[in-house]
XYZ file of N, CA and C in Angstrom:
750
model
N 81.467 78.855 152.481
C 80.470 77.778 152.471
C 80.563 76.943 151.191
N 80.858 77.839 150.237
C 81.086 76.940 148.845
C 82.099 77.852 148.455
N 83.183 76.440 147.559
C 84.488 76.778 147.145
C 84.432 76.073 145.802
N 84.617 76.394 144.961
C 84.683 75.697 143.671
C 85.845 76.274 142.887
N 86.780 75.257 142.075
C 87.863 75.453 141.850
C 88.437 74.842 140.872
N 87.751 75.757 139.219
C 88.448 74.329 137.755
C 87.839 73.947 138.098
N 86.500 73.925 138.074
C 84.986 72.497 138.479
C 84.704 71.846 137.124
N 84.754 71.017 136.713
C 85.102 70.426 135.110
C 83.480 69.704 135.167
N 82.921 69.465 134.279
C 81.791 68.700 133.673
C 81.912 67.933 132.534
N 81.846 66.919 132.057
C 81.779 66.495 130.454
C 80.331 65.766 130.661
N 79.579 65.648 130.001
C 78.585 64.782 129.256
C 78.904 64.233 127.712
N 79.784 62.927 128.158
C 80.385 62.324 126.931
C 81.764 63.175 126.349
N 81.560 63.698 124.930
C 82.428 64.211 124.244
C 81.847 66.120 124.702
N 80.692 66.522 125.356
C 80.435 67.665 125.661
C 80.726 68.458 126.945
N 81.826 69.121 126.891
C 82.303 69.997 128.023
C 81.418 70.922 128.208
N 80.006 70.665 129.548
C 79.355 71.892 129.711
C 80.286 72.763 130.863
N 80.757 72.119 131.720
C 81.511 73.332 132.514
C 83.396 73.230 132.197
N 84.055 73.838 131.986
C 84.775 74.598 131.807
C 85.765 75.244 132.949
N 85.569 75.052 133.698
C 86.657 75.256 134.866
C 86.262 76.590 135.536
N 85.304 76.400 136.517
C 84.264 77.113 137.225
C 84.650 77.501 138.436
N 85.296 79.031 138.591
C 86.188 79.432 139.840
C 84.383 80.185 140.492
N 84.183 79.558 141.894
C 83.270 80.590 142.741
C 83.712 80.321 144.135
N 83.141 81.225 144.673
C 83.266 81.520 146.324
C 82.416 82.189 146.782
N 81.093 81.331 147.791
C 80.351 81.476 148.363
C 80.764 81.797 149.779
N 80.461 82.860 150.748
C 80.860 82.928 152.037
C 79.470 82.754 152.722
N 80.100 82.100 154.248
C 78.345 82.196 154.577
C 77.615 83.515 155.125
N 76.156 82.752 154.993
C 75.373 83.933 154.608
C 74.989 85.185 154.047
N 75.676 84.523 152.699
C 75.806 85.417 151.219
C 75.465 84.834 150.622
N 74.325 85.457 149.721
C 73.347 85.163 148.354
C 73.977 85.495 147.025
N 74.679 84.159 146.388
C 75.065 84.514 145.181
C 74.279 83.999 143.917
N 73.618 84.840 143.609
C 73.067 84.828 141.992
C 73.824 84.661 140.545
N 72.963 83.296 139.614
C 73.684 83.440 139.002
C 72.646 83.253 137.731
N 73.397 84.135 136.341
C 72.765 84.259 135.473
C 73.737 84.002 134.077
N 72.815 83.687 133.175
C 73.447 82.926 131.928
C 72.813 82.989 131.191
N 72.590 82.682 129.661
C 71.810 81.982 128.634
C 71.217 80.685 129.088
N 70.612 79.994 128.466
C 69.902 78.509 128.438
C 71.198 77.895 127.808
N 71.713 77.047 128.806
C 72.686 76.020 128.099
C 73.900 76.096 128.391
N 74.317 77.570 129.226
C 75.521 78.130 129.869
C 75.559 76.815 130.547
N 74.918 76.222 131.373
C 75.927 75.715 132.509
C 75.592 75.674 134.322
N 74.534 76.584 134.229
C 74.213 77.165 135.468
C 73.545 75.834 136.111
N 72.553 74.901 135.695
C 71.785 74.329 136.453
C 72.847 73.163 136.660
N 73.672 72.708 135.774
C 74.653 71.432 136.266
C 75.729 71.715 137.058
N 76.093 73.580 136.728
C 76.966 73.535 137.862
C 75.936 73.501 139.563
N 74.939 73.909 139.322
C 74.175 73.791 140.909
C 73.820 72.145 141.038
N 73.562 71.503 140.568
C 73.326 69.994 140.580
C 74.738 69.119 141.256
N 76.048 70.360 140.433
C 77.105 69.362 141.328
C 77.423 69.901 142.463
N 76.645 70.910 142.913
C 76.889 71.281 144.343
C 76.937 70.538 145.337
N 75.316 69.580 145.151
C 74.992 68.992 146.193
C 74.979 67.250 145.641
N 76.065 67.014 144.346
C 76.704 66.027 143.816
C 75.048 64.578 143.349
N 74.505 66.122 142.674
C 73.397 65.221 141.786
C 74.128 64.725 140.423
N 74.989 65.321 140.273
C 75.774 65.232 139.245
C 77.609 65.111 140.055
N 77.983 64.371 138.987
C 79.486 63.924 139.735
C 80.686 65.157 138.412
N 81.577 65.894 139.597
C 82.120 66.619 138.538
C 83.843 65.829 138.001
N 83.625 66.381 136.803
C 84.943 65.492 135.856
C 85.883 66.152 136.016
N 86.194 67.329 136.451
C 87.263 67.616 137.059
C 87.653 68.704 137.813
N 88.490 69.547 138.559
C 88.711 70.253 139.490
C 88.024 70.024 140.820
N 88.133 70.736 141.875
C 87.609 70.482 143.025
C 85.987 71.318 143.395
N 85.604 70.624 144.208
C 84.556 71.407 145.041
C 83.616 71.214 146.537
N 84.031 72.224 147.080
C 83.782 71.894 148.715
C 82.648 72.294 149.121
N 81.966 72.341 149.859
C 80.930 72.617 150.679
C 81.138 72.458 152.188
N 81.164 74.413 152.911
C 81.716 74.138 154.462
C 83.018 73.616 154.816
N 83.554 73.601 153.707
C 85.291 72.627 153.528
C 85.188 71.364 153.410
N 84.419 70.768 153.190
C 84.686 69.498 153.055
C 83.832 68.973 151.678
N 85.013 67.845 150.928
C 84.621 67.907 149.450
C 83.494 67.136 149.113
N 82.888 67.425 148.237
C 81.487 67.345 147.383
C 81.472 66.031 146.729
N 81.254 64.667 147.673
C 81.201 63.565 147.223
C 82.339 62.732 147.190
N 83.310 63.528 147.907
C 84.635 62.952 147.992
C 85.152 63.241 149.636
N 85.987 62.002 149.715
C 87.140 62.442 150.589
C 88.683 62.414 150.958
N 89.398 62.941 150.669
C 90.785 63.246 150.797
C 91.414 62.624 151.835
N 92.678 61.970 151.804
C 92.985 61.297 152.476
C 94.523 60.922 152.282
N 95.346 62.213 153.045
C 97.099 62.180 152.451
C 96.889 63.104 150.468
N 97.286 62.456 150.071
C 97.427 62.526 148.486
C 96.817 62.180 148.126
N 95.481 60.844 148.346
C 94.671 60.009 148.096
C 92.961 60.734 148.137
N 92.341 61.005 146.406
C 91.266 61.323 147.043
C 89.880 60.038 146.414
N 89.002 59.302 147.346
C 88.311 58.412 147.429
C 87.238 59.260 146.955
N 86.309 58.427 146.533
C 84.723 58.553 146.225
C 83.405 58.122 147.444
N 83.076 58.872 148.105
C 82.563 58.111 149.433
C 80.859 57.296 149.268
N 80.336 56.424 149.516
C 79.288 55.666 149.374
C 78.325 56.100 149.453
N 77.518 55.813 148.460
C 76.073 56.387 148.533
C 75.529 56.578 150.036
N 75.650 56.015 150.808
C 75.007 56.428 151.675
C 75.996 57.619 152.618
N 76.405 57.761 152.484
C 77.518 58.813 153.438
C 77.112 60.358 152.378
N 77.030 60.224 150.705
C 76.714 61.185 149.806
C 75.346 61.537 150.487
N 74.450 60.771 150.419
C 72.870 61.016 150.681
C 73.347 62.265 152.302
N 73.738 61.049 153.268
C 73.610 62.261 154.261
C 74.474 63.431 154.097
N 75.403 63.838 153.424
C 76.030 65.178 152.770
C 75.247 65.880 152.156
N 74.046 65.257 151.753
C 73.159 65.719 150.501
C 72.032 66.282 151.722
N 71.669 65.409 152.526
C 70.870 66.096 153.622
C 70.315 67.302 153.949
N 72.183 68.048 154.193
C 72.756 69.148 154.478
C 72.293 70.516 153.835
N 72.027 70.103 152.142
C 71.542 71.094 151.216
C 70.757 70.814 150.730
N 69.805 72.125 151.270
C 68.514 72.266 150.580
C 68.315 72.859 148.954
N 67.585 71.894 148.181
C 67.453 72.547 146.753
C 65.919 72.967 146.265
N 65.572 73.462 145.639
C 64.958 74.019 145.139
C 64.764 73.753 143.507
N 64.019 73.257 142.464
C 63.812 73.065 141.411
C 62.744 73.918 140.748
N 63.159 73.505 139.216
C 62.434 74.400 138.227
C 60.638 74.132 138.976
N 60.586 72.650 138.640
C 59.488 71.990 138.939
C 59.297 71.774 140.166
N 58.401 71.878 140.992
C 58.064 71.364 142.077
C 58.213 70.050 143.058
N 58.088 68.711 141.985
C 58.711 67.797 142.479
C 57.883 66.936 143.874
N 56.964 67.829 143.993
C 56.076 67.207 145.443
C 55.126 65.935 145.018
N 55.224 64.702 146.140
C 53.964 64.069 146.015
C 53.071 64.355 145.774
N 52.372 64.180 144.968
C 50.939 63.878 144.199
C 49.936 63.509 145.482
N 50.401 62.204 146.221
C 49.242 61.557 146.794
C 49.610 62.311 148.055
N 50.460 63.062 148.700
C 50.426 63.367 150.186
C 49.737 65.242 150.102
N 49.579 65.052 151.588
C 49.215 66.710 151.876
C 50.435 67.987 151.618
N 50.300 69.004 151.481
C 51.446 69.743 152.167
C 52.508 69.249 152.914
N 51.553 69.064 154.481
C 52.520 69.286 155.655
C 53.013 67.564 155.814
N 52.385 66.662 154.663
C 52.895 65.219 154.583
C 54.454 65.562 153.750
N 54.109 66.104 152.945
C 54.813 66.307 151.969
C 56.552 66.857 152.793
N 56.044 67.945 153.909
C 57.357 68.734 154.119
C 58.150 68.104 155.436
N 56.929 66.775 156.011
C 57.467 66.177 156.970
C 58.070 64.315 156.498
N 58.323 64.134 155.749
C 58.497 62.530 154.867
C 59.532 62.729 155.251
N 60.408 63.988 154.953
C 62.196 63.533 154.816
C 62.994 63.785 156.203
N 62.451 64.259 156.489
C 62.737 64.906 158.356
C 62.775 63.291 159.058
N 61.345 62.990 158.623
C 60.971 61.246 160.051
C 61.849 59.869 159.377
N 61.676 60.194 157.786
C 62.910 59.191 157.581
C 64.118 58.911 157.214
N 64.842 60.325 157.425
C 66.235 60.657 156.925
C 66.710 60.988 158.395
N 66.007 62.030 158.769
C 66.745 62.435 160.222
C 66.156 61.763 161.482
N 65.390 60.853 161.202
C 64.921 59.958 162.302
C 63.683 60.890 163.209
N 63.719 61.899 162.966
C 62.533 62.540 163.988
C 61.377 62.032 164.270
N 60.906 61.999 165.421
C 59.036 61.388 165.662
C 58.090 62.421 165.095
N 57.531 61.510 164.677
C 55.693 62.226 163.743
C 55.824 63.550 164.785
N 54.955 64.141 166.066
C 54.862 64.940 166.653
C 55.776 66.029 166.676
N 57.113 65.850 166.296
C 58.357 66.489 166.391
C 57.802 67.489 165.094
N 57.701 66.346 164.168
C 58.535 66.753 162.424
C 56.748 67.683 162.124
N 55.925 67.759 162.843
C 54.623 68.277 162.367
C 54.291 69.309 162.893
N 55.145 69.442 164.132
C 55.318 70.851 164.751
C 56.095 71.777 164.151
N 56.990 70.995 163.728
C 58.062 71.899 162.780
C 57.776 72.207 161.254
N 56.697 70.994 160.601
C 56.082 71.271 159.302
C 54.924 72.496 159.335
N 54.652 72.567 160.554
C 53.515 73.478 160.233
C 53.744 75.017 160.547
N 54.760 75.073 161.266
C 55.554 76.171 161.310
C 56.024 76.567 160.405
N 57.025 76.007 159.591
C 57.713 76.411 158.334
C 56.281 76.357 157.364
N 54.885 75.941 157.248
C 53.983 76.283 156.157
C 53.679 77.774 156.969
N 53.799 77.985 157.960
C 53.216 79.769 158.385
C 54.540 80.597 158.004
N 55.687 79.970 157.801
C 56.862 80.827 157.558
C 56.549 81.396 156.199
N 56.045 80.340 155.144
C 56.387 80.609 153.707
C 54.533 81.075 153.474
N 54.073 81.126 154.287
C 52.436 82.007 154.283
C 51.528 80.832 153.799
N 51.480 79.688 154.065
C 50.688 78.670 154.042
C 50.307 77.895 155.204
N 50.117 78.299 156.248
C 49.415 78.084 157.586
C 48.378 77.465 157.094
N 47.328 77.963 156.317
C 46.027 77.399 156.619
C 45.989 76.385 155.353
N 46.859 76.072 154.685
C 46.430 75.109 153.420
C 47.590 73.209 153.612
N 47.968 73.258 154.693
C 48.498 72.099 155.235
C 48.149 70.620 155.169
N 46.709 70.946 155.054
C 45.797 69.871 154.684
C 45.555 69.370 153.133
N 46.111 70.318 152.262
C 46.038 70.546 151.111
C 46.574 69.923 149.826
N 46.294 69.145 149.277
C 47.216 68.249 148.114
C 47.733 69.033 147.162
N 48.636 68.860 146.251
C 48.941 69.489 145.453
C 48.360 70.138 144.128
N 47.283 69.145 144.038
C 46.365 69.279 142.750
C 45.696 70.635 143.281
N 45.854 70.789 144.464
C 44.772 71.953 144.797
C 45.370 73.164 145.115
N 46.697 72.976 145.098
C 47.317 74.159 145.543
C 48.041 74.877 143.712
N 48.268 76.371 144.102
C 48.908 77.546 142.875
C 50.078 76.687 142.622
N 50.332 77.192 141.167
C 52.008 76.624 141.080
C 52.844 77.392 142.309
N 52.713 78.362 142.506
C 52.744 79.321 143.533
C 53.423 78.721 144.789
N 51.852 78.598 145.226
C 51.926 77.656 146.446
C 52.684 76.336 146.395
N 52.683 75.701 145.025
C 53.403 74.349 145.559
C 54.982 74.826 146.081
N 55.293 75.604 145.293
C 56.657 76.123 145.289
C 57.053 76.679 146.823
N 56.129 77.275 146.861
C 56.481 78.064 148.215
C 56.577 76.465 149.755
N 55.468 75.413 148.964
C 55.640 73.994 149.585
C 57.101 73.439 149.845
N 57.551 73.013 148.622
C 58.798 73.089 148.198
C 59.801 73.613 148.807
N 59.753 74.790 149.222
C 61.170 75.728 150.041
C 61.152 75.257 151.445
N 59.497 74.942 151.909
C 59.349 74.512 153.701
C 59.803 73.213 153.441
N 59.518 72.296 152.591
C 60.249 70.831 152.824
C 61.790 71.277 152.353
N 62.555 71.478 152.252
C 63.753 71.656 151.749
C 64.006 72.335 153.088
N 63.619 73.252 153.669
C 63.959 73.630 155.207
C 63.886 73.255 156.078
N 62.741 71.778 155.840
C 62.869 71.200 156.932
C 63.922 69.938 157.768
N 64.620 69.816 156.630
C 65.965 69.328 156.776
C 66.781 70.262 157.510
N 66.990 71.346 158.083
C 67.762 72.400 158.241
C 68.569 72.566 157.763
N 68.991 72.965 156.539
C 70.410 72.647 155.647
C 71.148 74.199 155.893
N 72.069 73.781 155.695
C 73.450 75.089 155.992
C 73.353 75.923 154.369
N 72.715 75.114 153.593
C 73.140 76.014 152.277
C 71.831 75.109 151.438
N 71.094 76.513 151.024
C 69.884 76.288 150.096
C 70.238 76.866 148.889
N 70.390 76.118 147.691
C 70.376 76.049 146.442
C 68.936 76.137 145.571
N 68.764 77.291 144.463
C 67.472 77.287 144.155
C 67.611 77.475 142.207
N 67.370 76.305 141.612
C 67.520 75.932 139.914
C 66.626 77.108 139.380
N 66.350 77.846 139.112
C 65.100 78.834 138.295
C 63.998 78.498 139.340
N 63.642 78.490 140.194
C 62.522 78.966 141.063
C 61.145 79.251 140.533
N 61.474 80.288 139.621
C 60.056 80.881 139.892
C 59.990 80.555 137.826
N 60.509 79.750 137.424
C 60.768 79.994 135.972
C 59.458 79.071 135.347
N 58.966 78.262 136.276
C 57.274 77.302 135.347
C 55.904 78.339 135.923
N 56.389 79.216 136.813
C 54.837 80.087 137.352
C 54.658 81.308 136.470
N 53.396 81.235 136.506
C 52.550 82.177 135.919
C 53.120 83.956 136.906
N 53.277 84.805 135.583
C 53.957 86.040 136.360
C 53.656 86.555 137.494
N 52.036 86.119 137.621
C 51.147 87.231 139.112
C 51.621 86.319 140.365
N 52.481 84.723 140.273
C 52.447 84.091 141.449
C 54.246 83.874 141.395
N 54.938 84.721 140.923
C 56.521 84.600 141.325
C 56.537 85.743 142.208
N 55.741 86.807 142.568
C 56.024 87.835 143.881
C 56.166 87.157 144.648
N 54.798 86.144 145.311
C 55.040 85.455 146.861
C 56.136 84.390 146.784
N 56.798 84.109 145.663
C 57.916 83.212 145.913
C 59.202 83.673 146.277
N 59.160 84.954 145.730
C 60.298 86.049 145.378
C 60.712 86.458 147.070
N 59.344 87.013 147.491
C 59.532 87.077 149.083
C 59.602 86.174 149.972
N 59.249 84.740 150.037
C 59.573 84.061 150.946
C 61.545 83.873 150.398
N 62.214 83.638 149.370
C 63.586 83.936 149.530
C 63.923 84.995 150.031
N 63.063 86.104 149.340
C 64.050 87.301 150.295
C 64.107 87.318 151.500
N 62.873 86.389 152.653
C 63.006 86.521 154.031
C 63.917 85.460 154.337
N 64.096 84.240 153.386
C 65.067 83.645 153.873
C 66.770 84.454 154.005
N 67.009 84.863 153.061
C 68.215 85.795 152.524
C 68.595 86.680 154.215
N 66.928 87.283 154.594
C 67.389 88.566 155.753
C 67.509 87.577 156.875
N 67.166 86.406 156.752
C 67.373 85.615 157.970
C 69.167 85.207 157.989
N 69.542 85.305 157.226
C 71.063 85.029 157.341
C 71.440 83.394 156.612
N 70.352 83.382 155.765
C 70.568 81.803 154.964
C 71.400 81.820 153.596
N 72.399 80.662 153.581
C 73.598 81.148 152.419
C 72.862 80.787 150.937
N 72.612 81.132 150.089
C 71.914 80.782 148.787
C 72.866 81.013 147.475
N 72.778 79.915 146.725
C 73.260 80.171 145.625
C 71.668 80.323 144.629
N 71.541 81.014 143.652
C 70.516 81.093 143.085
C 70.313 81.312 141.450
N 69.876 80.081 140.750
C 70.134 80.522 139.687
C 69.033 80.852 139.183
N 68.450 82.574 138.418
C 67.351 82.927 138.040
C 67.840 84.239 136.966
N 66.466 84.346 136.667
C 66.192 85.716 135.479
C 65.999 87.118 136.060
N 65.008 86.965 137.289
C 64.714 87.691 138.039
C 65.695 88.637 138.538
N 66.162 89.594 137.487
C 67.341 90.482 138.041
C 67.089 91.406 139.050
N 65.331 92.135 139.044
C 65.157 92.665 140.082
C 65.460 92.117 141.867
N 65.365 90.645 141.846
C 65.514 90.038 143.076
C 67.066 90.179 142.876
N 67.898 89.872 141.857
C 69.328 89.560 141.506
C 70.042 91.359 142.959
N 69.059 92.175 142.143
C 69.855 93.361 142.685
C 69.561 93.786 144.116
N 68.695 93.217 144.191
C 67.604 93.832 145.743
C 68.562 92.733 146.683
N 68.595 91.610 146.556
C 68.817 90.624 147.641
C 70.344 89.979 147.345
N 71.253 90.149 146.085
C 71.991 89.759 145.970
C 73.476 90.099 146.517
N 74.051 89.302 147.158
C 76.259 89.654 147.263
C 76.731 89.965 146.346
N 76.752 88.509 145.372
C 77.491 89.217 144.056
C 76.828 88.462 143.290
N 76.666 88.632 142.051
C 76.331 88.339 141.109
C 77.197 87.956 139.990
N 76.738 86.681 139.328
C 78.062 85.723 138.663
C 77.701 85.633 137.180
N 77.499 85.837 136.404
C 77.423 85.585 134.693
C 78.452 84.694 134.545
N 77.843 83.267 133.849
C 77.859 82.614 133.679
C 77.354 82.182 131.496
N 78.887 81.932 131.237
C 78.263 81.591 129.404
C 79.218 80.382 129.147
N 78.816 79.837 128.438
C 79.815 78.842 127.320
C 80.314 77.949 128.814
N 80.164 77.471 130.458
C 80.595 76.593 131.127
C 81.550 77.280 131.500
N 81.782 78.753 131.671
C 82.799 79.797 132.143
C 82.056 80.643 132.568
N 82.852 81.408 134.066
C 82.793 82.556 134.506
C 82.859 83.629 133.654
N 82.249 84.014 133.131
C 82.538 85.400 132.254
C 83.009 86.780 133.106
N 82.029 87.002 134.234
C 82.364 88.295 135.278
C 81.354 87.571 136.102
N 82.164 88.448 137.296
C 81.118 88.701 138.890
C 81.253 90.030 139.276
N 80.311 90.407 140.265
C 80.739 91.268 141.196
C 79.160 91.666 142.160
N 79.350 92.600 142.265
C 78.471 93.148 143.154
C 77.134 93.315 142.221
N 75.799 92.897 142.568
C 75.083 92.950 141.344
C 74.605 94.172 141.145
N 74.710 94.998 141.578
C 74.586 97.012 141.121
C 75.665 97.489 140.260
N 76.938 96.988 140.670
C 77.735 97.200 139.461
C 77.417 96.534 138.028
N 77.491 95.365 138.368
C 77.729 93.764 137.287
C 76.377 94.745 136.250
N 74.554 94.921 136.782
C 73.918 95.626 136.152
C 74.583 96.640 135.764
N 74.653 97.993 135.868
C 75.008 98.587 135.905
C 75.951 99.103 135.004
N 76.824 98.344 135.150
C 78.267 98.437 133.844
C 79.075 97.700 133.930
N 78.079 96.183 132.766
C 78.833 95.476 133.160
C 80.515 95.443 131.946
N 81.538 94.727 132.318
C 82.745 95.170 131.665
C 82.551 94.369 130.083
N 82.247 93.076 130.201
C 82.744 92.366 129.281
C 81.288 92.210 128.129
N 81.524 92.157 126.793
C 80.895 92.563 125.960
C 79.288 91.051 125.863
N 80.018 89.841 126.608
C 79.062 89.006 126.570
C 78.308 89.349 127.315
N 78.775 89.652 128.557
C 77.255 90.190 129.802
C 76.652 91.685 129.437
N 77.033 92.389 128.567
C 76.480 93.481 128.408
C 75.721 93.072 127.028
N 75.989 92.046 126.507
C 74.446 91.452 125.359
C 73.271 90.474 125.893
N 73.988 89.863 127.080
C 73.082 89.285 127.870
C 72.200 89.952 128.437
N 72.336 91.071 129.355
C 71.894 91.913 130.077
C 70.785 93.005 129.209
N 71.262 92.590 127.841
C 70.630 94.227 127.066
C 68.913 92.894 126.800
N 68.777 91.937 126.621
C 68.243 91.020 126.545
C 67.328 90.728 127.402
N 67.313 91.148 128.672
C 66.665 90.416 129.924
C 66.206 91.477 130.735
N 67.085 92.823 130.557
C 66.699 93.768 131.782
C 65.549 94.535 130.641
């Protein structure tokens, strides 16, 4: 589902990524963990080509990430052809990101009626479903000012699903909520995860890292440091940076 290969980044004269080998298969949850500044949130930003990468390749489902190939020839394809590629993947942010002035179920039905063309009746049957998926059935009516950081978040994952995307991407998740309201966030991913949804995930949360994770990727300096299985990677990990990282966090 995701192939990344020498995935290069510069910001100016600053190389944050470094030539970034991963391999996502579908419906495998790969976690990834780092320091602040590793690299992790721009390499997920160029997943779904919020960010444009400076060099090596990267695919999504096989087909490249803001680009298209053509013989020897590879083109840059038009904002609007990116947007609907972008469609495809659902993200997830530190911050919430929701309208202010709409409800919930306004909120998780906007991008459905004017991206994917769906009718009001369609996209509200399906918004209010996905608010009983993520345990917000009864707060639909609900603005944001009034809802938990919690809850907005858990808002957040039903609009991002309601696109149906093949691959949900999630920046630190649960990293602006207060500790007692990252459980119910923690579990609506993990039911996404048992549903067979492909996730890349970048968080702290090593307990979710080990419970719900494929493999697990450490991530320092805009380099792969190690992966593997995240019971091992915990566990014992080989290389002396993830075993100072790890002594730090667990």
């Amino acid at each position: 589902m995701v192939l990344a290969e020498s995935v290069q980044k510069w910001f100016g004269r600053n190389e944050v990524l470094r030539g970034i080998d991963l391999r996502v298969e579908p419906g495998e949850v790969s976690v990834i963990i780092g320091p602040s500044g590793s690299g992790k949130s721009t390499f997920l930003r160029c997943i779904n080509h919020l960010e444009k990468i400076s060099g090596g390749r990267l695919s999504v489902d096989g087909e490249l990430v803001g680009y298209r190939q053509q013989g020897d020839r590879i083109y840059e394809l038009k904002d609007k052809e990116v947007a609907r590629k972008r469609s495809e993947i659902g993200m997830v942010f530190q911050r919430f990101n929701l309208f202010g002035h709409m409800t919930a179920l306004e909120n998780i039905i906007e991008a459905p009626r004017h991206v994917l063309g769906r009718d009001r009746a369609t996209a509200i049957e399906r918004g209010r479903a996905l608010l009983e998926r993520v345990g917000l059935g009864d707060r639909a009516d609900a603005y944001p000012a009034h809802l938990s950081g919690g809850q907005q978040q858990r808002v957040a994952i039903a609009r991002a699903l309601a696109m149906d995307p093949k691959l949900m991407l999630f920046d630190e998740p649960t990293s602006a909520l207060d500790p007692e309201l990252v459980g119910d966030v923690l579990e609506v991913m993990k039911t996404l995860a048992g549903d067979g949804m492909t996730m890349v995930v970048v968080t702290h949360e090593m307990g979710f890292a080990r419970e719900v994770g494929d493999q697990l990727v450490f991530i320092d300096e805009g380099v792969v440091v190690e992966r593997g299985t995240p019971r091992d990677v915990i566990a014992s990990p080989q290389h002396a940076r993830t075993q100072a990282f790890l002594s730090k966090v667990l």
